[in-house]
C-alpha cells in the first residue's frame, strides 16, 4: 500500500482507500487477518471483527479477482470499447453535433432577457423577507399545484393580461415550460401517439414530446400561423397539437383568428388536445397584446403554458400550466411522481413581487427597452443587410427572424458568426424535415441598443464573403 506522508490527503484516508482497493481487486482475500481495527471498513462490510479472532476481511465477500478500478471512472475498462446499448426510450432524442451558436451569451443570443435590468435589490429583499422568519408550513412539503396565494396572483394576471379563462384551481406552478410539457405529455399521450408540431418550430418542445414517445408530425406555418388544413392532410389522427399562437417560434407571426377557431374546431371534432405555449406574449410593440387561444376554447381542450423565463429571468425556473378542471387530479398525480411540488421560497417572493406592483413596473420598463432594441436592430439590418435579408414576423417578443434567398448557407453564417462572438441561430436548424426557408434568428432581449449597430456591422462582414 502506497502511503504518501507529504500528501494533502489525511493518512487515515489513504489507509482506508488502500485497503478498499486491495479488497476490491482481490489482493487481500476474504478471511485474511488484518493488523488493526479499521472502523470504517468494518462499518462498510469489507472487514469483520470477531471476538477472539481479531479483524479479518469479510468472508461474505465474493472470492474472485476483479479488474482493478480504473483511475478515471469515465474511462471504459479494457474490453468495453463499444458504446453500451441503451433502451429506445433513453435514445428517443437524437444526439446532435454541438451547435456553436448556442455556445455563448452575448449579441443576438436567443432566449436571453435583459437580466442586467432585473431589479435585483427588490428581489433579494423579498427573498430575505421570506427567509428570515419562515412559517414552519413553508419549510415543509407543499401543495403539488403550488403555493395558493401565488396561484391566485398568477390567475388574476392571466385573466386580465392574457384573457385566459382560469381560476387558481386551474393553475399548477412548474419549473418552466419544459416541465409543463413533460407533465402534459405524460398525462395526455401514449407512446406512439402523433402530435402536430409547428414547422419550423421550438426544439425544446419537440424533444420533450419525443421523450414521452410521441411521434412528431411537422405541420407548416405561414403568415397566419399553423396551417390547420395542411395538418389535417399530414396527420388527421393526431392526438395533440403544440402551438405558439401569440408569437410563433421562431418566425414571429401571430396566429389569425380564423386559424385559431379552425384549430379549436378540429380539436373538438377529433377529441385532440391543443397545447398552447404562450412564452413571450407580454411584449408587443405596435399593437395591444393578443389574447390567448385558451380564452376562445369552449370545450376545455386547451392546455395553456406560460413561463417567467422571458419576463423575469430563466434561472428562476418558474412557469405555470392552466389545466381544465377535470384533468387536474391526473396532472397532480404525475407531478407528485416527478418532483412532488415546486420550491416554496421563490413562489412566496414572486407573490409579493406581483402583488406589490414590481412585476407590472418591470414589464412596462422592459416593454419600452425591448421595443427600442428591436427598432434599432431592424434599422441596422435594413441599412447593412437589407439586400440579403428580410425581417419577417410581428413586432413582438425578444427575437426576430430574417429570411434570405433559397439555399443561403445559414449554418455557415451562424458558425462563422459564433467565432466572432455573435450568437445568431440558423433558421434551417429549427426544421424537423427539409428546411423550406433559410435565414437567421436574432435575439435582441439581451443585446443593448448601443451594441446592436456595431454587432450588425460585424455580422455583415461575416456574410459578405458568402
Ligand atoms: C417557444 C419557447 N417556449 C418556452 C421557452 C422557455 O422555456 P422555459 O420556461 O422552460 O425556460 C422558450 C425559451 O427559449 C421558447 O423559445
CSV table of C-alpha atoms and ligand atoms in Angstrom, one decimal:
chain,number,residue,atom,x,y,z
A,1,UNK,CA,0.0,0.0,0.0
A,2,UNK,CA,1.5,3.3,-1.1
A,3,UNK,CA,1.3,5.9,1.7
A,4,UNK,CA,2.5,9.4,1.0
A,5,UNK,CA,3.2,11.3,4.1
A,6,UNK,CA,3.6,14.6,2.3
A,7,UNK,CA,0.2,14.2,0.6
A,8,UNK,CA,-2.7,16.6,1.4
A,9,UNK,CA,-4.9,13.6,1.8
A,10,UNK,CA,-5.0,12.5,5.5
A,11,UNK,CA,-3.2,9.3,6.4
A,12,UNK,CA,-6.3,7.5,7.6
A,13,UNK,CA,-8.0,8.2,4.3
A,14,UNK,CA,-5.0,6.8,2.4
A,15,UNK,CA,-5.0,3.7,4.5
A,16,UNK,CA,-8.8,3.3,4.1
A,17,UNK,CA,-8.7,3.7,0.3
A,18,UNK,CA,-5.6,1.4,0.1
A,19,UNK,CA,-7.5,-1.4,1.9
A,20,UNK,CA,-10.7,-0.8,0.0
A,21,UNK,CA,-9.0,-1.1,-3.4
A,22,UNK,CA,-6.9,-4.0,-2.3
A,23,UNK,CA,-10.1,-5.9,-1.4
A,24,UNK,CA,-12.0,-4.9,-4.5
A,25,UNK,CA,-9.2,-6.0,-6.8
A,26,UNK,CA,-8.6,-9.2,-4.8
A,27,UNK,CA,-5.1,-8.5,-3.5
A,28,UNK,CA,-6.4,-9.0,0.1
A,29,UNK,CA,-8.6,-12.2,0.3
A,30,UNK,CA,-11.6,-13.0,2.4
A,31,UNK,CA,-10.8,-14.2,5.9
A,32,UNK,CA,-7.2,-12.7,5.7
A,33,UNK,CA,-6.0,-11.4,9.1
A,34,UNK,CA,-5.5,-7.7,9.4
A,35,UNK,CA,-3.4,-5.6,11.7
A,36,UNK,CA,-5.9,-3.4,13.4
A,37,UNK,CA,-9.5,-2.4,13.7
A,38,UNK,CA,-10.3,0.0,10.9
A,39,UNK,CA,-13.8,1.0,12.0
A,40,UNK,CA,-14.8,2.4,8.6
A,41,UNK,CA,-14.0,-0.7,6.7
A,42,UNK,CA,-15.9,-2.8,9.3
A,43,UNK,CA,-18.9,-0.5,9.1
A,44,UNK,CA,-19.0,-0.8,5.3
A,45,UNK,CA,-18.7,-4.6,5.5
A,46,UNK,CA,-15.2,-5.0,4.0
A,47,UNK,CA,-13.8,-6.2,7.3
A,48,UNK,CA,-15.4,-8.2,10.0
A,49,UNK,CA,-14.2,-8.5,13.6
A,50,UNK,CA,-14.9,-11.5,15.8
A,51,UNK,CA,-14.2,-11.7,19.5
A,52,UNK,CA,-11.0,-13.7,20.0
A,53,UNK,CA,-10.3,-13.9,16.2
A,54,UNK,CA,-9.3,-10.3,15.6
A,55,UNK,CA,-10.3,-8.4,12.4
A,56,UNK,CA,-10.4,-10.2,9.1
A,57,UNK,CA,-11.5,-9.4,5.6
A,58,UNK,CA,-15.2,-10.2,5.4
A,59,UNK,CA,-15.9,-13.8,4.5
A,60,UNK,CA,-19.1,-12.9,2.7
A,61,UNK,CA,-17.2,-11.0,0.0
A,62,UNK,CA,-17.1,-12.9,-3.3
A,63,UNK,CA,-13.8,-14.8,-3.6
A,64,UNK,CA,-12.6,-13.7,-7.0
A,65,UNK,CA,-10.2,-11.4,-8.6
A,66,UNK,CA,-11.8,-8.3,-10.1
A,67,UNK,CA,-10.2,-6.0,-12.7
A,68,UNK,CA,-8.6,-3.1,-10.9
A,69,UNK,CA,-10.7,0.1,-10.6
A,70,UNK,CA,-9.9,2.4,-13.5
A,71,UNK,CA,-8.2,5.6,-12.2
A,72,UNK,CA,-10.9,7.6,-14.0
A,73,UNK,CA,-14.4,6.2,-13.8
A,74,UNK,CA,-15.3,7.7,-17.2
A,75,UNK,CA,-12.5,5.7,-18.9
A,76,UNK,CA,-14.1,2.5,-20.2
A,77,UNK,CA,-12.2,-0.6,-18.9
A,78,UNK,CA,-10.4,-2.7,-21.5
A,79,UNK,CA,-12.7,-4.9,-23.5
A,80,UNK,CA,-15.6,-2.5,-23.4
A,81,UNK,CA,-14.8,-0.2,-26.2
A,82,UNK,CA,-18.2,-0.4,-28.0
A,83,UNK,CA,-20.9,2.0,-26.8
A,84,UNK,CA,-23.3,0.4,-24.3
A,85,UNK,CA,-26.7,-0.4,-25.6
A,86,UNK,CA,-29.4,1.9,-24.4
A,87,UNK,CA,-33.1,1.2,-24.4
A,88,UNK,CA,-35.1,3.1,-27.1
A,89,UNK,CA,-36.6,5.5,-24.6
A,90,UNK,CA,-33.2,6.7,-23.4
A,91,UNK,CA,-32.2,7.4,-27.0
A,92,UNK,CA,-35.5,9.0,-28.1
A,93,UNK,CA,-33.8,12.3,-28.5
A,94,UNK,CA,-31.2,12.3,-31.3
A,95,UNK,CA,-27.7,13.4,-30.1
A,96,UNK,CA,-26.8,16.4,-32.2
A,97,UNK,CA,-23.5,17.8,-33.2
A,98,UNK,CA,-22.6,20.8,-30.9
A,99,UNK,CA,-24.3,24.0,-32.1
A,100,UNK,CA,-21.7,26.8,-31.7
A,101,UNK,CA,-24.4,29.5,-31.9
A,102,UNK,CA,-25.7,28.2,-28.6
A,103,UNK,CA,-22.3,28.1,-27.1
A,104,UNK,CA,-22.1,31.6,-25.5
A,105,UNK,CA,-24.0,34.6,-24.2
A,106,UNK,CA,-23.9,38.0,-25.9
A,107,UNK,CA,-25.1,39.7,-29.0
A,108,UNK,CA,-28.2,38.1,-30.6
A,109,UNK,CA,-28.3,35.1,-28.4
A,110,UNK,CA,-31.9,33.9,-28.4
A,111,UNK,CA,-33.8,33.3,-25.1
A,112,UNK,CA,-31.7,35.9,-23.3
A,113,UNK,CA,-33.6,38.6,-21.5
A,114,UNK,CA,-32.1,41.9,-20.2
A,115,UNK,CA,-31.0,40.3,-17.0
A,116,UNK,CA,-28.9,43.3,-16.1
A,117,UNK,CA,-32.1,45.3,-15.8
A,118,UNK,CA,-33.8,42.9,-13.4
A,119,UNK,CA,-34.5,44.7,-10.1
A,120,UNK,CA,-32.1,42.5,-8.1
A,121,UNK,CA,-32.3,44.7,-4.9
A,122,UNK,CA,-36.1,44.4,-4.7
A,123,UNK,CA,-36.0,40.7,-5.4
A,124,UNK,CA,-33.3,39.9,-2.8
A,125,UNK,CA,-35.2,41.9,-0.2
A,126,UNK,CA,-38.3,39.9,-0.9
A,127,UNK,CA,-36.3,36.6,-0.7
A,128,UNK,CA,-34.8,37.8,2.6
A,129,UNK,CA,-38.3,38.8,3.9
A,130,UNK,CA,-39.5,35.2,3.5
A,131,UNK,CA,-36.3,33.5,4.5
A,132,UNK,CA,-35.8,35.4,7.8
A,133,UNK,CA,-38.8,34.2,9.7
A,134,UNK,CA,-40.4,31.4,7.6
A,135,UNK,CA,-43.5,29.8,8.8
A,136,UNK,CA,-42.9,26.1,9.6
A,137,UNK,CA,-45.5,25.4,6.9
A,138,UNK,CA,-43.3,27.0,4.3
A,139,UNK,CA,-40.3,24.8,5.2
A,140,UNK,CA,-42.4,21.6,4.9
A,141,UNK,CA,-43.7,19.8,1.9
A,142,UNK,CA,-46.1,21.9,-0.1
A,143,UNK,CA,-49.1,21.7,-2.4
A,144,UNK,CA,-48.3,19.8,-5.7
A,145,UNK,CA,-50.3,22.5,-7.5
A,146,UNK,CA,-48.1,25.2,-6.0
A,147,UNK,CA,-48.4,27.9,-3.3
A,148,UNK,CA,-52.0,29.0,-3.2
A,149,UNK,CA,-51.5,32.8,-2.9
A,150,UNK,CA,-49.1,32.6,-5.8
A,151,UNK,CA,-51.6,30.7,-8.0
A,152,UNK,CA,-54.2,33.4,-7.1
A,153,UNK,CA,-51.8,36.1,-8.3
A,154,UNK,CA,-51.0,34.2,-11.5
A,155,UNK,CA,-54.7,33.5,-12.2
A,156,UNK,CA,-55.6,37.2,-11.8
A,157,UNK,CA,-52.7,38.3,-14.1
A,158,UNK,CA,-53.6,35.7,-16.8
A,159,UNK,CA,-57.3,36.7,-16.7
A,160,UNK,CA,-56.6,40.4,-17.1
A,161,UNK,CA,-53.4,40.5,-19.2
A,162,UNK,CA,-53.9,37.4,-21.4
A,163,UNK,CA,-57.7,36.8,-21.5
A,164,UNK,CA,-57.1,33.3,-20.1
A,165,UNK,CA,-60.2,31.8,-18.6
A,166,UNK,CA,-58.9,30.4,-15.3
A,167,UNK,CA,-59.2,30.3,-11.5
A,168,UNK,CA,-56.4,29.4,-9.0
A,169,UNK,CA,-57.7,25.8,-9.1
A,170,UNK,CA,-56.7,25.5,-12.7
A,171,UNK,CA,-53.2,26.8,-12.2
A,172,UNK,CA,-50.2,24.5,-11.5
A,173,UNK,CA,-46.8,26.0,-10.8
A,174,UNK,CA,-44.0,24.2,-12.6
A,175,UNK,CA,-40.3,24.7,-13.1
A,176,UNK,CA,-40.7,26.2,-16.6
A,177,UNK,CA,-42.4,25.4,-19.9
A,178,UNK,CA,-40.2,22.4,-20.2
A,179,UNK,CA,-41.7,20.7,-17.1
A,180,UNK,CA,-45.2,21.9,-18.1
A,181,UNK,CA,-44.7,20.0,-21.4
A,182,UNK,CA,-43.2,16.9,-19.7
A,183,UNK,CA,-46.2,16.6,-17.3
A,184,UNK,CA,-48.7,17.3,-20.1
A,185,UNK,CA,-47.2,14.7,-22.3
A,186,UNK,CA,-47.3,12.1,-19.5
A,187,UNK,CA,-51.0,12.8,-18.8
A,188,UNK,CA,-52.3,13.1,-22.3
A,189,UNK,CA,-50.2,11.0,-24.6
A,190,UNK,CA,-49.4,7.3,-25.1
A,191,UNK,CA,-46.1,6.3,-26.7
A,192,UNK,CA,-46.8,6.2,-30.5
A,193,UNK,CA,-49.4,9.0,-30.4
A,194,UNK,CA,-49.0,11.6,-33.2
A,195,UNK,CA,-48.6,15.2,-32.2
A,196,UNK,CA,-48.6,18.2,-34.6
A,197,UNK,CA,-45.6,20.5,-34.1
A,198,UNK,CA,-45.0,23.7,-36.0
A,199,UNK,CA,-42.5,23.6,-38.8
A,200,UNK,CA,-40.2,25.4,-38.3
A,201,UNK,CA,-40.6,25.2,-34.5
A,202,UNK,CA,-39.2,25.1,-31.0
A,203,UNK,CA,-36.9,22.2,-30.4
A,204,UNK,CA,-37.3,22.2,-26.6
A,205,UNK,CA,-40.9,21.2,-27.1
A,206,UNK,CA,-40.1,18.6,-29.7
A,207,UNK,CA,-37.5,16.9,-27.5
A,208,UNK,CA,-39.8,16.6,-24.5
A,209,UNK,CA,-42.6,15.2,-26.7
A,210,UNK,CA,-40.3,12.7,-28.3
A,211,UNK,CA,-39.0,11.7,-24.9
A,212,UNK,CA,-42.6,10.8,-24.0
A,213,UNK,CA,-42.7,8.5,-27.0
A,214,UNK,CA,-44.9,10.9,-29.2
A,215,UNK,CA,-44.4,10.7,-33.0
A,216,UNK,CA,-44.0,14.2,-34.3
A,217,UNK,CA,-46.0,15.4,-37.3
A,218,UNK,CA,-44.4,18.6,-38.6
A,219,UNK,CA,-47.1,21.0,-39.9
A,220,UNK,CA,-46.1,24.0,-41.9
A,221,UNK,CA,-46.7,27.6,-40.7
A,222,UNK,CA,-47.5,30.5,-43.0
A,223,UNK,CA,-48.2,34.2,-42.4
A,224,UNK,CA,-51.3,33.2,-40.4
A,225,UNK,CA,-49.5,30.7,-38.2
A,226,UNK,CA,-50.1,26.9,-38.1
A,227,UNK,CA,-51.7,25.7,-41.3
A,228,UNK,CA,-54.5,23.6,-39.9
A,229,UNK,CA,-55.7,22.3,-43.3
A,230,UNK,CA,-52.2,21.1,-44.0
A,231,UNK,CA,-52.1,19.5,-40.6
A,232,UNK,CA,-55.3,17.5,-41.3
A,233,UNK,CA,-53.7,16.4,-44.6
A,234,UNK,CA,-50.4,15.4,-43.0
A,235,UNK,CA,-51.9,13.6,-40.0
A,236,UNK,CA,-55.7,13.9,-39.3
A,237,UNK,CA,-55.4,11.4,-36.4
A,238,UNK,CA,-53.0,13.4,-34.3
A,239,UNK,CA,-53.9,13.4,-30.6
A,240,UNK,CA,-52.5,16.8,-29.8
A,241,UNK,CA,-51.1,20.0,-31.5
A,242,UNK,CA,-48.3,22.0,-29.9
A,243,UNK,CA,-48.6,25.7,-31.0
A,244,UNK,CA,-47.2,29.2,-30.2
A,245,UNK,CA,-50.1,31.2,-31.4
A,246,UNK,CA,-49.2,34.6,-29.8
A,247,UNK,CA,-45.8,34.8,-31.4
A,248,UNK,CA,-44.8,31.8,-33.5
A,249,UNK,CA,-41.4,30.4,-32.6
A,250,UNK,CA,-39.1,31.2,-34.5
A,251,UNK,CA,-40.8,33.1,-37.3
A,252,UNK,CA,-42.8,35.5,-35.2
A,253,UNK,CA,-46.2,35.7,-36.8
A,254,UNK,CA,-49.4,35.8,-34.8
A,255,UNK,CA,-52.0,33.0,-35.4
A,256,UNK,CA,-55.0,34.5,-37.1
A,257,UNK,CA,-58.5,34.4,-35.5
A,258,UNK,CA,-59.8,32.1,-38.3
A,259,UNK,CA,-56.9,29.7,-37.8
A,260,UNK,CA,-57.4,29.7,-34.0
A,261,UNK,CA,-61.1,28.8,-34.5
A,262,UNK,CA,-60.2,26.2,-37.1
A,263,UNK,CA,-57.7,24.6,-34.8
A,264,UNK,CA,-60.2,24.5,-31.8
A,265,UNK,CA,-62.8,23.1,-34.1
A,266,UNK,CA,-60.5,20.3,-35.3
A,267,UNK,CA,-59.6,19.5,-31.7
A,268,UNK,CA,-63.3,19.4,-30.6
A,269,UNK,CA,-64.3,17.2,-33.6
A,270,UNK,CA,-61.4,14.7,-33.2
A,271,UNK,CA,-61.0,14.8,-29.4
A,272,UNK,CA,-57.4,16.1,-29.7
A,273,UNK,CA,-55.7,18.4,-27.3
A,274,UNK,CA,-54.2,21.8,-28.0
A,275,UNK,CA,-51.0,22.6,-26.1
A,276,UNK,CA,-50.6,26.4,-26.2
A,277,UNK,CA,-47.1,27.7,-25.4
A,278,UNK,CA,-47.5,31.4,-24.6
A,279,UNK,CA,-43.8,32.0,-23.8
A,280,UNK,CA,-43.2,35.7,-24.6
A,281,UNK,CA,-46.6,37.2,-25.4
A,282,UNK,CA,-46.3,40.1,-22.9
A,283,UNK,CA,-44.2,42.0,-25.3
A,284,UNK,CA,-46.0,43.5,-28.4
A,285,UNK,CA,-44.7,46.8,-29.6
A,286,UNK,CA,-47.1,48.0,-32.3
A,287,UNK,CA,-50.5,46.8,-31.0
A,288,UNK,CA,-52.1,45.6,-27.8
A,289,UNK,CA,-51.2,42.1,-26.7
A,290,UNK,CA,-53.3,39.4,-28.5
A,291,UNK,CA,-55.5,37.3,-26.1
A,292,UNK,CA,-54.6,33.7,-25.6
A,293,UNK,CA,-56.1,30.9,-27.7
A,294,UNK,CA,-57.2,29.3,-24.5
A,295,UNK,CA,-59.7,32.2,-24.0
A,296,UNK,CA,-61.6,31.1,-27.1
A,297,UNK,CA,-61.8,27.4,-26.1
A,298,UNK,CA,-65.4,26.3,-25.4
A,299,UNK,CA,-64.6,22.6,-25.0
A,300,UNK,CA,-61.8,22.5,-22.4
A,301,UNK,CA,-59.4,21.2,-25.0
A,302,UNK,CA,-56.5,23.7,-24.4
A,303,UNK,CA,-53.6,23.1,-22.0
A,304,UNK,CA,-52.1,26.6,-21.5
A,305,UNK,CA,-48.4,27.0,-20.7
A,306,UNK,CA,-46.6,30.2,-19.6
A,307,UNK,CA,-43.2,31.0,-18.2
A,308,UNK,CA,-41.3,33.6,-16.2
A,309,UNK,CA,-38.1,32.7,-18.1
A,310,UNK,CA,-38.5,35.6,-20.5
A,311,UNK,CA,-40.3,38.2,-18.5
A,312,UNK,CA,-38.1,37.8,-15.4
A,313,UNK,CA,-35.1,35.6,-15.8
A,314,UNK,CA,-34.6,32.0,-16.9
A,315,UNK,CA,-32.7,30.6,-13.9
A,316,UNK,CA,-35.7,31.3,-11.8
A,317,UNK,CA,-37.1,28.1,-13.3
A,318,UNK,CA,-40.7,29.1,-12.8
A,319,UNK,CA,-43.7,28.7,-15.1
A,320,UNK,CA,-47.3,27.6,-14.9
A,321,UNK,CA,-49.9,25.4,-16.5
A,322,UNK,CA,-53.6,26.2,-16.8
A,323,UNK,CA,-55.4,22.9,-16.8
A,324,UNK,CA,-59.0,22.0,-17.4
A,325,UNK,CA,-60.5,21.2,-14.0
A,326,UNK,CA,-61.4,17.6,-14.8
A,327,UNK,CA,-57.8,16.8,-15.7
A,328,UNK,CA,-56.3,18.4,-12.6
A,329,UNK,CA,-56.2,15.1,-10.5
A,330,UNK,CA,-54.3,13.4,-13.3
A,331,UNK,CA,-51.8,16.2,-13.6
A,332,UNK,CA,-51.4,16.2,-9.8
A,333,UNK,CA,-50.7,12.5,-9.8
A,334,UNK,CA,-48.0,12.8,-12.4
A,335,UNK,CA,-46.5,15.9,-10.8
A,336,UNK,CA,-46.2,14.1,-7.4
A,337,UNK,CA,-44.4,11.3,-9.0
A,338,UNK,CA,-42.0,13.7,-10.7
A,339,UNK,CA,-40.8,16.2,-8.1
A,340,UNK,CA,-43.7,16.3,-5.6
A,341,UNK,CA,-44.2,20.1,-5.6
A,342,UNK,CA,-42.5,23.3,-6.6
A,343,UNK,CA,-40.0,25.0,-4.3
A,344,UNK,CA,-41.8,27.4,-1.9
A,345,UNK,CA,-39.4,30.3,-1.3
A,346,UNK,CA,-39.4,31.7,-4.9
A,347,UNK,CA,-43.1,31.4,-5.0
A,348,UNK,CA,-43.6,33.4,-1.8
A,349,UNK,CA,-41.2,36.1,-3.1
A,350,UNK,CA,-42.9,36.2,-6.5
A,351,UNK,CA,-46.3,36.5,-5.0
A,352,UNK,CA,-45.2,39.8,-3.3
A,353,UNK,CA,-43.3,40.8,-6.4
A,354,UNK,CA,-46.6,40.6,-8.3
A,355,UNK,CA,-49.0,41.9,-5.6
A,356,UNK,CA,-46.8,44.9,-4.7
A,357,UNK,CA,-46.7,46.1,-8.3
A,358,UNK,CA,-43.0,45.3,-9.0
A,359,UNK,CA,-43.9,42.8,-11.7
A,360,UNK,CA,-46.1,45.3,-13.6
A,361,UNK,CA,-43.4,48.0,-13.3
A,362,UNK,CA,-40.7,45.7,-14.6
A,363,UNK,CA,-42.9,44.6,-17.5
A,364,UNK,CA,-43.6,48.2,-18.5
A,365,UNK,CA,-39.9,49.1,-18.3
A,366,UNK,CA,-38.9,46.0,-20.3
A,367,UNK,CA,-41.5,46.6,-23.0
A,368,UNK,CA,-40.1,50.1,-23.7
A,369,UNK,CA,-36.5,48.7,-23.6
A,370,UNK,CA,-37.1,45.8,-26.0
A,371,UNK,CA,-39.2,48.0,-28.3
A,372,UNK,CA,-36.1,50.3,-28.6
A,373,UNK,CA,-33.7,47.3,-29.1
A,374,UNK,CA,-36.0,45.8,-31.7
A,375,UNK,CA,-36.3,49.1,-33.6
A,376,UNK,CA,-32.5,49.6,-33.5
A,377,UNK,CA,-32.0,46.1,-34.8
A,378,UNK,CA,-34.5,46.4,-37.6
A,379,UNK,CA,-33.0,49.7,-38.7
A,380,UNK,CA,-29.4,48.4,-38.6
A,381,UNK,CA,-30.3,45.2,-40.5
A,382,UNK,CA,-32.1,47.3,-43.2
A,383,UNK,CA,-29.0,49.6,-43.6
A,384,UNK,CA,-26.3,46.9,-43.5
A,385,UNK,CA,-28.0,43.8,-44.9
A,386,UNK,CA,-31.2,45.0,-46.5
A,387,UNK,CA,-30.4,43.5,-49.9
A,388,UNK,CA,-29.7,40.0,-48.4
A,389,UNK,CA,-32.1,39.6,-45.6
A,390,UNK,CA,-35.8,40.5,-44.9
A,391,UNK,CA,-37.2,40.8,-41.4
A,392,UNK,CA,-40.4,38.8,-41.0
A,393,UNK,CA,-42.9,38.3,-38.2
A,394,UNK,CA,-44.7,40.8,-35.9
A,395,UNK,CA,-43.1,43.4,-33.7
A,396,UNK,CA,-43.3,41.3,-30.6
A,397,UNK,CA,-41.2,39.2,-28.2
A,398,UNK,CA,-37.5,39.2,-27.8
A,399,UNK,CA,-36.2,37.8,-31.1
A,400,UNK,CA,-36.8,38.3,-34.8
A,401,UNK,CA,-36.3,36.1,-37.8
A,402,UNK,CA,-34.8,37.2,-41.1
A,403,UNK,CA,-35.1,35.2,-44.3
A,404,UNK,CA,-32.7,35.0,-47.2
A,405,UNK,CA,-32.6,33.5,-50.6
A,406,UNK,CA,-33.2,29.8,-51.0
A,407,UNK,CA,-30.0,27.7,-50.3
A,408,UNK,CA,-28.4,30.6,-48.5
A,409,UNK,CA,-25.8,28.9,-46.2
A,410,UNK,CA,-27.3,30.0,-42.9
A,411,UNK,CA,-25.4,27.3,-41.0
A,412,UNK,CA,-22.1,28.6,-42.2
A,413,UNK,CA,-23.1,32.1,-41.4
A,414,UNK,CA,-24.0,31.1,-37.8
A,415,UNK,CA,-20.9,29.1,-37.4
A,416,UNK,CA,-18.6,31.9,-38.6
A,417,UNK,CA,-20.6,34.5,-36.6
A,418,UNK,CA,-20.1,32.5,-33.4
A,419,UNK,CA,-16.3,32.6,-33.9
A,420,UNK,CA,-16.7,36.4,-33.7
A,421,UNK,CA,-18.9,36.4,-30.6
A,422,UNK,CA,-22.2,36.8,-32.5
A,423,UNK,CA,-24.8,34.2,-31.5
A,424,UNK,CA,-27.2,34.0,-34.4
A,425,UNK,CA,-29.3,30.9,-34.9
A,426,UNK,CA,-29.7,29.5,-38.4
A,427,UNK,CA,-33.3,29.2,-39.3
A,428,UNK,CA,-32.8,25.9,-41.0
A,429,UNK,CA,-31.9,24.4,-37.6
A,430,UNK,CA,-35.5,24.9,-36.5
A,431,UNK,CA,-36.8,22.5,-39.1
A,432,UNK,CA,-37.6,18.8,-38.3
A,433,UNK,CA,-37.7,18.0,-42.0
A,434,UNK,CA,-36.1,19.6,-45.1
A,435,UNK,CA,-35.9,23.3,-44.5
A,436,UNK,CA,-38.0,25.4,-46.8
A,437,UNK,CA,-36.6,28.8,-45.6
A,438,UNK,CA,-33.1,30.0,-44.9
A,439,UNK,CA,-32.2,32.8,-42.7
A,440,UNK,CA,-31.3,33.7,-39.1
A,441,UNK,CA,-33.0,34.1,-35.8
A,442,UNK,CA,-31.6,37.0,-33.8
A,443,UNK,CA,-32.4,37.6,-30.1
A,444,UNK,CA,-32.3,41.2,-29.0
A,445,UNK,CA,-33.5,40.9,-25.4
A,446,UNK,CA,-30.0,40.7,-24.1
A,447,UNK,CA,-28.3,43.0,-26.6
A,448,UNK,CA,-28.2,46.7,-25.8
A,449,UNK,CA,-29.2,49.3,-28.4
A,450,UNK,CA,-25.7,50.7,-28.2
A,451,UNK,CA,-24.1,47.4,-29.1
A,452,UNK,CA,-26.6,46.5,-31.9
A,453,UNK,CA,-25.3,48.7,-34.8
A,454,UNK,CA,-21.7,47.5,-34.4
A,455,UNK,CA,-22.8,43.9,-33.9
A,456,UNK,CA,-24.8,44.0,-37.2
A,457,UNK,CA,-21.8,45.6,-38.9
A,458,UNK,CA,-19.7,42.6,-37.8
A,459,UNK,CA,-22.4,40.3,-39.0
A,460,UNK,CA,-22.3,41.9,-42.4
A,461,UNK,CA,-18.6,41.3,-42.5
A,462,UNK,CA,-19.3,37.6,-41.9
A,463,UNK,CA,-22.0,37.4,-44.5
A,464,UNK,CA,-20.3,39.5,-47.3
A,465,UNK,CA,-17.8,36.8,-48.5
A,466,UNK,CA,-20.6,34.3,-48.7
B,1,LIG,C1,-41.0,28.6,-27.6
B,1,LIG,C2,-40.5,28.6,-26.3
B,1,LIG,N1,-41.2,28.2,-25.2
B,1,LIG,C3,-40.7,28.2,-24.0
B,1,LIG,C4,-39.5,28.7,-23.7
B,1,LIG,C5,-39.0,28.8,-22.3
B,1,LIG,O1,-38.8,27.6,-21.7
B,1,LIG,P1,-38.6,27.5,-20.1
B,1,LIG,O2,-39.9,28.1,-19.5
B,1,LIG,O3,-38.5,26.0,-19.8
B,1,LIG,O4,-37.4,28.2,-19.7
B,1,LIG,C6,-38.7,29.1,-24.7
B,1,LIG,C7,-37.3,29.6,-24.4
B,1,LIG,O5,-36.5,29.8,-25.2
B,1,LIG,C8,-39.2,29.1,-26.0
B,1,LIG,O6,-38.4,29.6,-27.0
